[in-house]
Amino acid sequence: PDPLALADGLQARGPLFGEELFAHERRGDWARTARGWLPLTLNGKTRLLVLEEDEVQQAAAERLQGELEAAREEAAAARREADALRAELQAERLAAVSEPAYRGLEGWSASEPAGGARGRYRGPARGEAS
């Protein structure tokens, strides 16, 4: 087989003069069409012109603006929820620190011993049943 014939068959055929193609995607100087990826410029010369309708652009801009506003509102709601959860967690931690687990135990004393620890547990007196 002739390698040049194979190479010609692998390349996407460009549009005819004056033919308009719909681009599904555009990245840099390349546009993806139904025929494949086509260069917008080749050897520094513009080969394909990008024609965009103002109405299409305006509709897309309005749609994107609406999506952006919705995303901003969602982010603000998430921040408010995170702040509320953070405050609730802080209140729970404060309550856990100020109400030790041994406070309900019989014989608990709130006096401060010489070692500086707050409160201590005294076991039952001699002869008392526990």
PDB file of N, CA and C in Angstrom, residues 26-129:
ATOM      1  N   ARG A  26     -14.470  23.859  20.715  1.00  0.00           N
ATOM      2  CA  ARG A  26     -13.355  24.658  20.214  1.00  0.00           C
ATOM      3  C   ARG A  26     -12.280  24.707  21.281  1.00  0.00           C
ATOM      4  N   ARG A  27     -11.055  24.387  20.898  1.00  0.00           N
ATOM      5  CA  ARG A  27      -9.907  24.456  21.802  1.00  0.00           C
ATOM      6  C   ARG A  27      -8.766  25.147  21.073  1.00  0.00           C
ATOM      7  N   GLY A  28      -8.467  26.339  21.547  1.00  0.00           N
ATOM      8  CA  GLY A  28      -7.393  27.098  20.911  1.00  0.00           C
ATOM      9  C   GLY A  28      -7.691  27.350  19.445  1.00  0.00           C
ATOM     10  N   ASP A  29      -6.792  26.914  18.575  1.00  0.00           N
ATOM     11  CA  ASP A  29      -6.958  27.101  17.133  1.00  0.00           C
ATOM     12  C   ASP A  29      -7.562  25.882  16.452  1.00  0.00           C
ATOM     13  N   TRP A  30      -8.229  25.037  17.201  1.00  0.00           N
ATOM     14  CA  TRP A  30      -8.839  23.834  16.638  1.00  0.00           C
ATOM     15  C   TRP A  30     -10.325  23.811  16.946  1.00  0.00           C
ATOM     16  N   ALA A  31     -11.107  23.296  15.995  1.00  0.00           N
ATOM     17  CA  ALA A  31     -12.554  23.159  16.173  1.00  0.00           C
ATOM     18  C   ALA A  31     -12.939  21.714  15.847  1.00  0.00           C
ATOM     19  N   ARG A  32     -13.763  21.121  16.715  1.00  0.00           N
ATOM     20  CA  ARG A  32     -14.230  19.750  16.474  1.00  0.00           C
ATOM     21  C   ARG A  32     -15.568  19.833  15.753  1.00  0.00           C
ATOM     22  N   THR A  33     -15.613  19.270  14.569  1.00  0.00           N
ATOM     23  CA  THR A  33     -16.831  19.269  13.758  1.00  0.00           C
ATOM     24  C   THR A  33     -17.267  17.828  13.536  1.00  0.00           C
ATOM     25  N   ALA A  34     -18.336  17.652  12.782  1.00  0.00           N
ATOM     26  CA  ALA A  34     -18.791  16.301  12.446  1.00  0.00           C
ATOM     27  C   ALA A  34     -17.739  15.574  11.606  1.00  0.00           C
ATOM     28  N   ARG A  35     -16.867  16.303  10.963  1.00  0.00           N
ATOM     29  CA  ARG A  35     -15.809  15.700  10.138  1.00  0.00           C
ATOM     30  C   ARG A  35     -14.535  15.428  10.928  1.00  0.00           C
ATOM     31  N   GLY A  36     -14.474  15.862  12.160  1.00  0.00           N
ATOM     32  CA  GLY A  36     -13.277  15.686  12.983  1.00  0.00           C
ATOM     33  C   GLY A  36     -12.721  17.040  13.401  1.00  0.00           C
ATOM     34  N   TRP A  37     -11.496  17.016  13.923  1.00  0.00           N
ATOM     35  CA  TRP A  37     -10.843  18.248  14.369  1.00  0.00           C
ATOM     36  C   TRP A  37     -10.244  18.957  13.155  1.00  0.00           C
ATOM     37  N   LEU A  38     -10.594  20.226  12.992  1.00  0.00           N
ATOM     38  CA  LEU A  38     -10.083  21.025  11.884  1.00  0.00           C
ATOM     39  C   LEU A  38      -9.353  22.244  12.441  1.00  0.00           C
ATOM     40  N   PRO A  39      -8.205  22.617  11.833  1.00  0.00           N
ATOM     41  CA  PRO A  39      -7.475  23.796  12.314  1.00  0.00           C
ATOM     42  C   PRO A  39      -8.140  25.085  11.834  1.00  0.00           C
ATOM     43  N   LEU A  40      -8.190  26.063  12.727  1.00  0.00           N
ATOM     44  CA  LEU A  40      -8.713  27.374  12.329  1.00  0.00           C
ATOM     45  C   LEU A  40      -7.645  28.159  11.578  1.00  0.00           C
ATOM     46  N   THR A  41      -6.389  27.934  11.959  1.00  0.00           N
ATOM     47  CA  THR A  41      -5.273  28.566  11.248  1.00  0.00           C
ATOM     48  C   THR A  41      -4.284  27.475  10.855  1.00  0.00           C
ATOM     49  N   LEU A  42      -3.587  27.708   9.762  1.00  0.00           N
ATOM     50  CA  LEU A  42      -2.582  26.752   9.292  1.00  0.00           C
ATOM     51  C   LEU A  42      -1.431  27.552   8.702  1.00  0.00           C
ATOM     52  N   ASN A  43      -0.236  27.308   9.187  1.00  0.00           N
ATOM     53  CA  ASN A  43       0.963  28.031   8.750  1.00  0.00           C
ATOM     54  C   ASN A  43       0.794  29.541   8.905  1.00  0.00           C
ATOM     55  N   GLY A  44       0.144  29.963   9.976  1.00  0.00           N
ATOM     56  CA  GLY A  44      -0.020  31.377  10.262  1.00  0.00           C
ATOM     57  C   GLY A  44      -1.137  32.051   9.491  1.00  0.00           C
ATOM     58  N   LYS A  45      -1.827  31.325   8.624  1.00  0.00           N
ATOM     59  CA  LYS A  45      -2.917  31.911   7.836  1.00  0.00           C
ATOM     60  C   LYS A  45      -4.253  31.383   8.353  1.00  0.00           C
ATOM     61  N   THR A  46      -5.232  32.265   8.415  1.00  0.00           N
ATOM     62  CA  THR A  46      -6.568  31.871   8.858  1.00  0.00           C
ATOM     63  C   THR A  46      -7.210  31.031   7.767  1.00  0.00           C
ATOM     64  N   ARG A  47      -7.609  29.813   8.134  1.00  0.00           N
ATOM     65  CA  ARG A  47      -8.223  28.906   7.168  1.00  0.00           C
ATOM     66  C   ARG A  47      -9.734  28.811   7.363  1.00  0.00           C
ATOM     67  N   LEU A  48     -10.185  28.930   8.602  1.00  0.00           N
ATOM     68  CA  LEU A  48     -11.612  28.863   8.900  1.00  0.00           C
ATOM     69  C   LEU A  48     -11.999  30.068   9.735  1.00  0.00           C
ATOM     70  N   LEU A  49     -13.092  30.695   9.395  1.00  0.00           N
ATOM     71  CA  LEU A  49     -13.605  31.814  10.175  1.00  0.00           C
ATOM     72  C   LEU A  49     -14.643  31.295  11.154  1.00  0.00           C
ATOM     73  N   VAL A  50     -14.626  31.838  12.345  1.00  0.00           N
ATOM     74  CA  VAL A  50     -15.604  31.464  13.358  1.00  0.00           C
ATOM     75  C   VAL A  50     -16.726  32.488  13.309  1.00  0.00           C
ATOM     76  N   LEU A  51     -17.900  32.038  12.909  1.00  0.00           N
ATOM     77  CA  LEU A  51     -19.075  32.905  12.842  1.00  0.00           C
ATOM     78  C   LEU A  51     -19.972  32.561  14.016  1.00  0.00           C
ATOM     79  N   GLU A  52     -20.214  33.529  14.868  1.00  0.00           N
ATOM     80  CA  GLU A  52     -21.083  33.310  16.023  1.00  0.00           C
ATOM     81  C   GLU A  52     -22.196  34.342  15.976  1.00  0.00           C
ATOM     82  N   GLU A  53     -23.402  33.874  16.152  1.00  0.00           N
ATOM     83  CA  GLU A  53     -24.549  34.767  16.120  1.00  0.00           C
ATOM     84  C   GLU A  53     -24.693  35.477  17.457  1.00  0.00           C
ATOM     85  N   ASP A  54     -25.071  36.747  17.395  1.00  0.00           N
ATOM     86  CA  ASP A  54     -25.252  37.526  18.616  1.00  0.00           C
ATOM     87  C   ASP A  54     -26.360  36.957  19.488  1.00  0.00           C
ATOM     88  N   GLU A  55     -27.438  36.482  18.858  1.00  0.00           N
ATOM     89  CA  GLU A  55     -28.557  35.933  19.623  1.00  0.00           C
ATOM     90  C   GLU A  55     -28.135  34.688  20.390  1.00  0.00           C
ATOM     91  N   VAL A  56     -27.353  33.839  19.742  1.00  0.00           N
ATOM     92  CA  VAL A  56     -26.881  32.616  20.395  1.00  0.00           C
ATOM     93  C   VAL A  56     -25.970  32.978  21.563  1.00  0.00           C
ATOM     94  N   GLN A  57     -25.072  33.925  21.326  1.00  0.00           N
ATOM     95  CA  GLN A  57     -24.172  34.354  22.392  1.00  0.00           C
ATOM     96  C   GLN A  57     -24.950  34.973  23.545  1.00  0.00           C
ATOM     97  N   GLN A  58     -25.943  35.798  23.242  1.00  0.00           N
ATOM     98  CA  GLN A  58     -26.731  36.463  24.280  1.00  0.00           C
ATOM     99  C   GLN A  58     -27.504  35.437  25.097  1.00  0.00           C
ATOM    100  N   ALA A  59     -28.118  34.464  24.432  1.00  0.00           N
ATOM    101  CA  ALA A  59     -28.875  33.424  25.142  1.00  0.00           C
ATOM    102  C   ALA A  59     -27.950  32.602  26.031  1.00  0.00           C
ATOM    103  N   ALA A  60     -26.775  32.270  25.515  1.00  0.00           N
ATOM    104  CA  ALA A  60     -25.815  31.502  26.308  1.00  0.00           C
ATOM    105  C   ALA A  60     -25.337  32.315  27.505  1.00  0.00           C
ATOM    106  N   ALA A  61     -25.095  33.607  27.303  1.00  0.00           N
ATOM    107  CA  ALA A  61     -24.651  34.466  28.403  1.00  0.00           C
ATOM    108  C   ALA A  61     -25.723  34.572  29.479  1.00  0.00           C
ATOM    109  N   GLU A  62     -26.982  34.713  29.075  1.00  0.00           N
ATOM    110  CA  GLU A  62     -28.072  34.793  30.054  1.00  0.00           C
ATOM    111  C   GLU A  62     -28.226  33.483  30.822  1.00  0.00           C
ATOM    112  N   ARG A  63     -28.111  32.363  30.105  1.00  0.00           N
ATOM    113  CA  ARG A  63     -28.215  31.056  30.759  1.00  0.00           C
ATOM    114  C   ARG A  63     -27.076  30.864  31.761  1.00  0.00           C
ATOM    115  N   LEU A  64     -25.870  31.208  31.332  1.00  0.00           N
ATOM    116  CA  LEU A  64     -24.717  31.069  32.221  1.00  0.00           C
ATOM    117  C   LEU A  64     -24.811  32.012  33.412  1.00  0.00           C
ATOM    118  N   GLN A  65     -25.344  33.211  33.193  1.00  0.00           N
ATOM    119  CA  GLN A  65     -25.516  34.159  34.298  1.00  0.00           C
ATOM    120  C   GLN A  65     -26.497  33.598  35.323  1.00  0.00           C
ATOM    121  N   GLY A  66     -27.588  32.984  34.843  1.00  0.00           N
ATOM    122  CA  GLY A  66     -28.553  32.358  35.747  1.00  0.00           C
ATOM    123  C   GLY A  66     -27.929  31.214  36.529  1.00  0.00           C
ATOM    124  N   GLU A  67     -27.124  30.389  35.847  1.00  0.00           N
ATOM    125  CA  GLU A  67     -26.438  29.287  36.530  1.00  0.00           C
ATOM    126  C   GLU A  67     -25.457  29.823  37.567  1.00  0.00           C
ATOM    127  N   LEU A  68     -24.770  30.903  37.232  1.00  0.00           N
ATOM    128  CA  LEU A  68     -23.816  31.502  38.161  1.00  0.00           C
ATOM    129  C   LEU A  68     -24.520  32.024  39.407  1.00  0.00           C
ATOM    130  N   GLU A  69     -25.640  32.710  39.225  1.00  0.00           N
ATOM    131  CA  GLU A  69     -26.400  33.222  40.373  1.00  0.00           C
ATOM    132  C   GLU A  69     -26.903  32.079  41.243  1.00  0.00           C
ATOM    133  N   ALA A  70     -27.398  31.006  40.616  1.00  0.00           N
ATOM    134  CA  ALA A  70     -27.871  29.843  41.378  1.00  0.00           C
ATOM    135  C   ALA A  70     -26.723  29.216  42.164  1.00  0.00           C
ATOM    136  N   ALA A  71     -25.553  29.123  41.549  1.00  0.00           N
ATOM    137  CA  ALA A  71     -24.389  28.560  42.235  1.00  0.00           C
ATOM    138  C   ALA A  71     -23.956  29.453  43.397  1.00  0.00           C
ATOM    139  N   ARG A  72     -24.026  30.772  43.205  1.00  0.00           N
ATOM    140  CA  ARG A  72     -23.671  31.691  44.295  1.00  0.00           C
ATOM    141  C   ARG A  72     -24.637  31.555  45.467  1.00  0.00           C
ATOM    142  N   GLU A  73     -25.941  31.448  45.159  1.00  0.00           N
ATOM    143  CA  GLU A  73     -26.934  31.280  46.227  1.00  0.00           C
ATOM    144  C   GLU A  73     -26.723  29.960  46.960  1.00  0.00           C
ATOM    145  N   GLU A  74     -26.419  28.906  46.206  1.00  0.00           N
ATOM    146  CA  GLU A  74     -26.170  27.595  46.818  1.00  0.00           C
ATOM    147  C   GLU A  74     -24.929  27.642  47.711  1.00  0.00           C
ATOM    148  N   ALA A  75     -23.886  28.322  47.255  1.00  0.00           N
ATOM    149  CA  ALA A  75     -22.661  28.442  48.046  1.00  0.00           C
ATOM    150  C   ALA A  75     -22.915  29.250  49.317  1.00  0.00           C
ATOM    151  N   ALA A  76     -23.700  30.321  49.216  1.00  0.00           N
ATOM    152  CA  ALA A  76     -24.017  31.129  50.399  1.00  0.00           C
ATOM    153  C   ALA A  76     -24.836  30.315  51.399  1.00  0.00           C
ATOM    154  N   ALA A  77     -25.789  29.522  50.907  1.00  0.00           N
ATOM    155  CA  ALA A  77     -26.584  28.670  51.800  1.00  0.00           C
ATOM    156  C   ALA A  77     -25.699  27.625  52.473  1.00  0.00           C
ATOM    157  N   ALA A  78     -24.759  27.066  51.732  1.00  0.00           N
ATOM    158  CA  ALA A  78     -23.839  26.080  52.306  1.00  0.00           C
ATOM    159  C   ALA A  78     -22.949  26.727  53.364  1.00  0.00           C
ATOM    160  N   ARG A  79     -22.506  27.982  53.110  1.00  0.00           N
ATOM    161  CA  ARG A  79     -21.689  28.683  54.112  1.00  0.00           C
ATOM    162  C   ARG A  79     -22.489  28.948  55.379  1.00  0.00           C
ATOM    163  N   ARG A  80     -23.766  29.366  55.221  1.00  0.00           N
ATOM    164  CA  ARG A  80     -24.603  29.608  56.401  1.00  0.00           C
ATOM    165  C   ARG A  80     -24.814  28.322  57.189  1.00  0.00           C
ATOM    166  N   GLU A  81     -25.049  27.223  56.482  1.00  0.00           N
ATOM    167  CA  GLU A  81     -25.241  25.938  57.159  1.00  0.00           C
ATOM    168  C   GLU A  81     -23.963  25.506  57.874  1.00  0.00           C
ATOM    169  N   ALA A  82     -22.815  25.705  57.229  1.00  0.00           N
ATOM    170  CA  ALA A  82     -21.536  25.350  57.851  1.00  0.00           C
ATOM    171  C   ALA A  82     -21.291  26.193  59.098  1.00  0.00           C
ATOM    172  N   ASP A  83     -21.617  27.486  59.038  1.00  0.00           N
ATOM    173  CA  ASP A  83     -21.451  28.352  60.208  1.00  0.00           C
ATOM    174  C   ASP A  83     -22.352  27.903  61.350  1.00  0.00           C
ATOM    175  N   ALA A  84     -23.600  27.532  61.032  1.00  0.00           N
ATOM    176  CA  ALA A  84     -24.529  27.069  62.068  1.00  0.00           C
ATOM    177  C   ALA A  84     -24.038  25.765  62.685  1.00  0.00           C
ATOM    178  N   LEU A  85     -23.550  24.851  61.861  1.00  0.00           N
ATOM    179  CA  LEU A  85     -23.032  23.581  62.384  1.00  0.00           C
ATOM    180  C   LEU A  85     -21.773  23.800  63.216  1.00  0.00           C
ATOM    181  N   ARG A  86     -20.929  24.742  62.778  1.00  0.00           N
ATOM    182  CA  ARG A  86     -19.708  25.045  63.528  1.00  0.00           C
ATOM    183  C   ARG A  86     -20.060  25.614  64.905  1.00  0.00           C
ATOM    184  N   ALA A  87     -21.050  26.521  64.960  1.00  0.00           N
ATOM    185  CA  ALA A  87     -21.481  27.104  66.234  1.00  0.00           C
ATOM    186  C   ALA A  87     -22.101  26.034  67.132  1.00  0.00           C
ATOM    187  N   GLU A  88     -22.893  25.135  66.545  1.00  0.00           N
ATOM    188  CA  GLU A  88     -23.505  24.054  67.324  1.00  0.00           C
ATOM    189  C   GLU A  88     -22.433  23.123  67.888  1.00  0.00           C
ATOM    190  N   LEU A  89     -21.430  22.803  67.084  1.00  0.00           N
ATOM    191  CA  LEU A  89     -20.338  21.947  67.542  1.00  0.00           C
ATOM    192  C   LEU A  89     -19.558  22.614  68.666  1.00  0.00           C
ATOM    193  N   GLN A  90     -19.304  23.904  68.531  1.00  0.00           N
ATOM    194  CA  GLN A  90     -18.578  24.635  69.566  1.00  0.00           C
ATOM    195  C   GLN A  90     -19.379  24.652  70.867  1.00  0.00           C
ATOM    196  N   ALA A  91     -20.694  24.847  70.778  1.00  0.00           N
ATOM    197  CA  ALA A  91     -21.537  24.841  71.972  1.00  0.00           C
ATOM    198  C   ALA A  91     -21.536  23.464  72.627  1.00  0.00           C
ATOM    199  N   GLU A  92     -21.581  22.407  71.824  1.00  0.00           N
ATOM    200  CA  GLU A  92     -21.550  21.047  72.368  1.00  0.00           C
ATOM    201  C   GLU A  92     -20.212  20.760  73.038  1.00  0.00           C
ATOM    202  N   ARG A  93     -19.125  21.217  72.428  1.00  0.00           N
ATOM    203  CA  ARG A  93     -17.802  21.011  73.041  1.00  0.00           C
ATOM    204  C   ARG A  93     -17.696  21.764  74.363  1.00  0.00           C
ATOM    205  N   LEU A  94     -18.210  22.995  74.395  1.00  0.00           N
ATOM    206  CA  LEU A  94     -18.182  23.789  75.615  1.00  0.00           C
ATOM    207  C   LEU A  94     -19.004  23.117  76.703  1.00  0.00           C
ATOM    208  N   ALA A  95     -20.166  22.585  76.340  1.00  0.00           N
ATOM    209  CA  ALA A  95     -21.011  21.890  77.312  1.00  0.00           C
ATOM    210  C   ALA A  95     -20.322  20.627  77.814  1.00  0.00           C
ATOM    211  N   ALA A  96     -19.609  19.932  76.934  1.00  0.00           N
ATOM    212  CA  ALA A  96     -18.919  18.706  77.338  1.00  0.00           C
ATOM    213  C   ALA A  96     -17.777  19.015  78.300  1.00  0.00           C
ATOM    214  N   VAL A  97     -17.101  20.133  78.102  1.00  0.00           N
ATOM    215  CA  VAL A  97     -15.987  20.504  78.977  1.00  0.00           C
ATOM    216  C   VAL A  97     -16.503  20.992  80.327  1.00  0.00           C
ATOM    217  N   SER A  98     -17.604  21.734  80.341  1.00  0.00           N
ATOM    218  CA  SER A  98     -18.100  22.293  81.596  1.00  0.00           C
ATOM    219  C   SER A  98     -18.907  21.281  82.403  1.00  0.00           C
ATOM    220  N   GLU A  99     -19.352  20.212  81.821  1.00  0.00           N
ATOM    221  CA  GLU A  99     -20.098  19.169  82.525  1.00  0.00           C
ATOM    222  C   GLU A  99     -19.332  17.861  82.413  1.00  0.00           C
ATOM    223  N   PRO A 100     -18.343  17.633  83.293  1.00  0.00           N
ATOM    224  CA  PRO A 100     -17.559  16.402  83.203  1.00  0.00           C
ATOM    225  C   PRO A 100     -18.433  15.169  83.412  1.00  0.00           C
ATOM    226  N   ALA A 101     -17.952  14.069  82.887  1.00  0.00           N
ATOM    227  CA  ALA A 101     -18.708  12.821  82.968  1.00  0.00           C
ATOM    228  C   ALA A 101     -18.855  12.351  84.408  1.00  0.00           C
ATOM    229  N   TYR A 102     -17.915  12.693  85.276  1.00  0.00           N
ATOM    230  CA  TYR A 102     -17.981  12.202  86.656  1.00  0.00           C
ATOM    231  C   TYR A 102     -18.794  13.105  87.562  1.00  0.00           C
ATOM    232  N   ARG A 103     -19.399  14.177  87.038  1.00  0.00           N
ATOM    233  CA  ARG A 103     -20.168  15.098  87.872  1.00  0.00           C
ATOM    234  C   ARG A 103     -21.344  14.396  88.541  1.00  0.00           C
ATOM    235  N   GLY A 104     -21.968  13.451  87.878  1.00  0.00           N
ATOM    236  CA  GLY A 104     -23.125  12.762  88.440  1.00  0.00           C
ATOM    237  C   GLY A 104     -22.754  11.672  89.432  1.00  0.00           C
ATOM    238  N   LEU A 105     -21.489  11.392  89.579  1.00  0.00           N
ATOM    239  CA  LEU A 105     -21.077  10.320  90.490  1.00  0.00           C
ATOM    240  C   LEU A 105     -21.277  10.742  91.944  1.00  0.00           C
ATOM    241  N   GLU A 106     -21.640   9.799  92.760  1.00  0.00           N
ATOM    242  CA  GLU A 106     -21.835  10.047  94.192  1.00  0.00           C
ATOM    243  C   GLU A 106     -20.479  10.345  94.814  1.00  0.00           C
ATOM    244  N   GLY A 107     -20.416  11.344  95.641  1.00  0.00           N
ATOM    245  CA  GLY A 107     -19.175  11.682  96.321  1.00  0.00           C
ATOM    246  C   GLY A 107     -18.292  12.634  95.532  1.00  0.00           C
ATOM    247  N   TRP A 108     -18.769  13.176  94.415  1.00  0.00           N
ATOM    248  CA  TRP A 108     -17.959  14.094  93.629  1.00  0.00           C
ATOM    249  C   TRP A 108     -17.804  15.398  94.376  1.00  0.00           C
ATOM    250  N   SER A 109     -16.604  15.948  94.404  1.00  0.00           N
ATOM    251  CA  SER A 109     -16.347  17.183  95.124  1.00  0.00           C
ATOM    252  C   SER A 109     -15.835  18.226  94.146  1.00  0.00           C
ATOM    253  N   ALA A 110     -16.399  19.424  94.224  1.00  0.00           N
ATOM    254  CA  ALA A 110     -15.970  20.503  93.343  1.00  0.00           C
ATOM    255  C   ALA A 110     -14.816  21.284  93.937  1.00  0.00           C
ATOM    256  N   SER A 111     -14.365  20.907  95.127  1.00  0.00           N
ATOM    257  CA  SER A 111     -13.244  21.630  95.734  1.00  0.00           C
ATOM    258  C   SER A 111     -11.989  21.390  94.908  1.00  0.00           C
ATOM    259  N   GLU A 112     -11.122  22.361  94.934  1.00  0.00           N
ATOM    260  CA  GLU A 112      -9.914  22.257  94.136  1.00  0.00           C
ATOM    261  C   GLU A 112      -8.791  21.711  95.005  1.00  0.00           C
ATOM    262  N   PRO A 113      -8.265  20.545  94.675  1.00  0.00           N
ATOM    263  CA  PRO A 113      -7.178  19.979  95.468  1.00  0.00           C
ATOM    264  C   PRO A 113      -5.872  20.731  95.230  1.00  0.00           C
ATOM    265  N   ALA A 114      -4.888  20.426  96.001  1.00  0.00           N
ATOM    266  CA  ALA A 114      -3.603  21.112  95.930  1.00  0.00           C
ATOM    267  C   ALA A 114      -2.942  20.956  94.566  1.00  0.00           C
ATOM    268  N   GLY A 115      -3.192  19.873  93.871  1.00  0.00           N
ATOM    269  CA  GLY A 115      -2.575  19.630  92.566  1.00  0.00           C
ATOM    270  C   GLY A 115      -3.109  20.540  91.472  1.00  0.00           C
ATOM    271  N   GLY A 116      -4.203  21.254  91.702  1.00  0.00           N
ATOM    272  CA  GLY A 116      -4.742  22.183  90.719  1.00  0.00           C
ATOM    273  C   GLY A 116      -5.811  21.579  89.826  1.00  0.00           C
ATOM    274  N   ALA A 117      -6.068  20.287  89.907  1.00  0.00           N
ATOM    275  CA  ALA A 117      -7.120  19.689  89.079  1.00  0.00           C
ATOM    276  C   ALA A 117      -8.468  20.079  89.650  1.00  0.00           C
ATOM    277  N   ARG A 118      -9.423  20.376  88.808  1.00  0.00           N
ATOM    278  CA  ARG A 118     -10.746  20.781  89.280  1.00  0.00           C
ATOM    279  C   ARG A 118     -11.559  19.547  89.593  1.00  0.00           C
ATOM    280  N   GLY A 119     -12.077  19.491  90.814  1.00  0.00           N
ATOM    281  CA  GLY A 119     -12.963  18.404  91.222  1.00  0.00           C
ATOM    282  C   GLY A 119     -12.207  17.096  91.369  1.00  0.00           C
ATOM    283  N   ARG A 120     -12.699  16.264  92.213  1.00  0.00           N
ATOM    284  CA  ARG A 120     -12.102  14.942  92.363  1.00  0.00           C
ATOM    285  C   ARG A 120     -13.176  14.006  92.873  1.00  0.00           C
ATOM    286  N   TYR A 121     -12.958  12.765  92.699  1.00  0.00           N
ATOM    287  CA  TYR A 121     -13.924  11.773  93.138  1.00  0.00           C
ATOM    288  C   TYR A 121     -13.404  11.122  94.405  1.00  0.00           C
ATOM    289  N   ARG A 122     -14.277  11.130  95.422  1.00  0.00           N
ATOM    290  CA  ARG A 122     -13.954  10.415  96.659  1.00  0.00           C
ATOM    291  C   ARG A 122     -14.784   9.155  96.667  1.00  0.00           C
ATOM    292  N   GLY A 123     -14.156   8.080  96.874  1.00  0.00           N
ATOM    293  CA  GLY A 123     -14.854   6.795  96.946  1.00  0.00           C
ATOM    294  C   GLY A 123     -15.718   6.733  98.191  1.00  0.00           C
ATOM    295  N   PRO A 124     -16.522   5.682  98.327  1.00  0.00           N
ATOM    296  CA  PRO A 124     -17.382   5.548  99.503  1.00  0.00           C
ATOM    297  C   PRO A 124     -16.542   5.446 100.777  1.00  0.00           C
ATOM    298  N   ALA A 125     -17.099   5.961 101.862  1.00  0.00           N
ATOM    299  CA  ALA A 125     -16.406   5.907 103.158  1.00  0.00           C
ATOM    300  C   ALA A 125     -16.298   4.460 103.611  1.00  0.00           C
ATOM    301  N   ARG A 126     -15.398   4.237 104.554  1.00  0.00           N
ATOM    302  CA  ARG A 126     -15.216   2.876 105.056  1.00  0.00           C
ATOM    303  C   ARG A 126     -16.509   2.371 105.649  1.00  0.00           C
ATOM    304  N   GLY A 127     -16.801   1.149 105.339  1.00  0.00           N
ATOM    305  CA  GLY A 127     -18.000   0.533 105.878  1.00  0.00           C
ATOM    306  C   GLY A 127     -19.240   0.787 105.038  1.00  0.00           C
ATOM    307  N   GLU A 128     -19.198   1.742 104.080  1.00  0.00           N
ATOM    308  CA  GLU A 128     -20.359   1.998 103.219  1.00  0.00           C
ATOM    309  C   GLU A 128     -20.338   1.033 102.047  1.00  0.00           C
ATOM    310  N   ALA A 129     -21.519   0.626 101.654  1.00  0.00           N
ATOM    311  CA  ALA A 129     -21.613  -0.232 100.472  1.00  0.00           C
ATOM    312  C   ALA A 129     -21.575   0.653  99.237  1.00  0.00           C
TER     313      ALA A 129
END
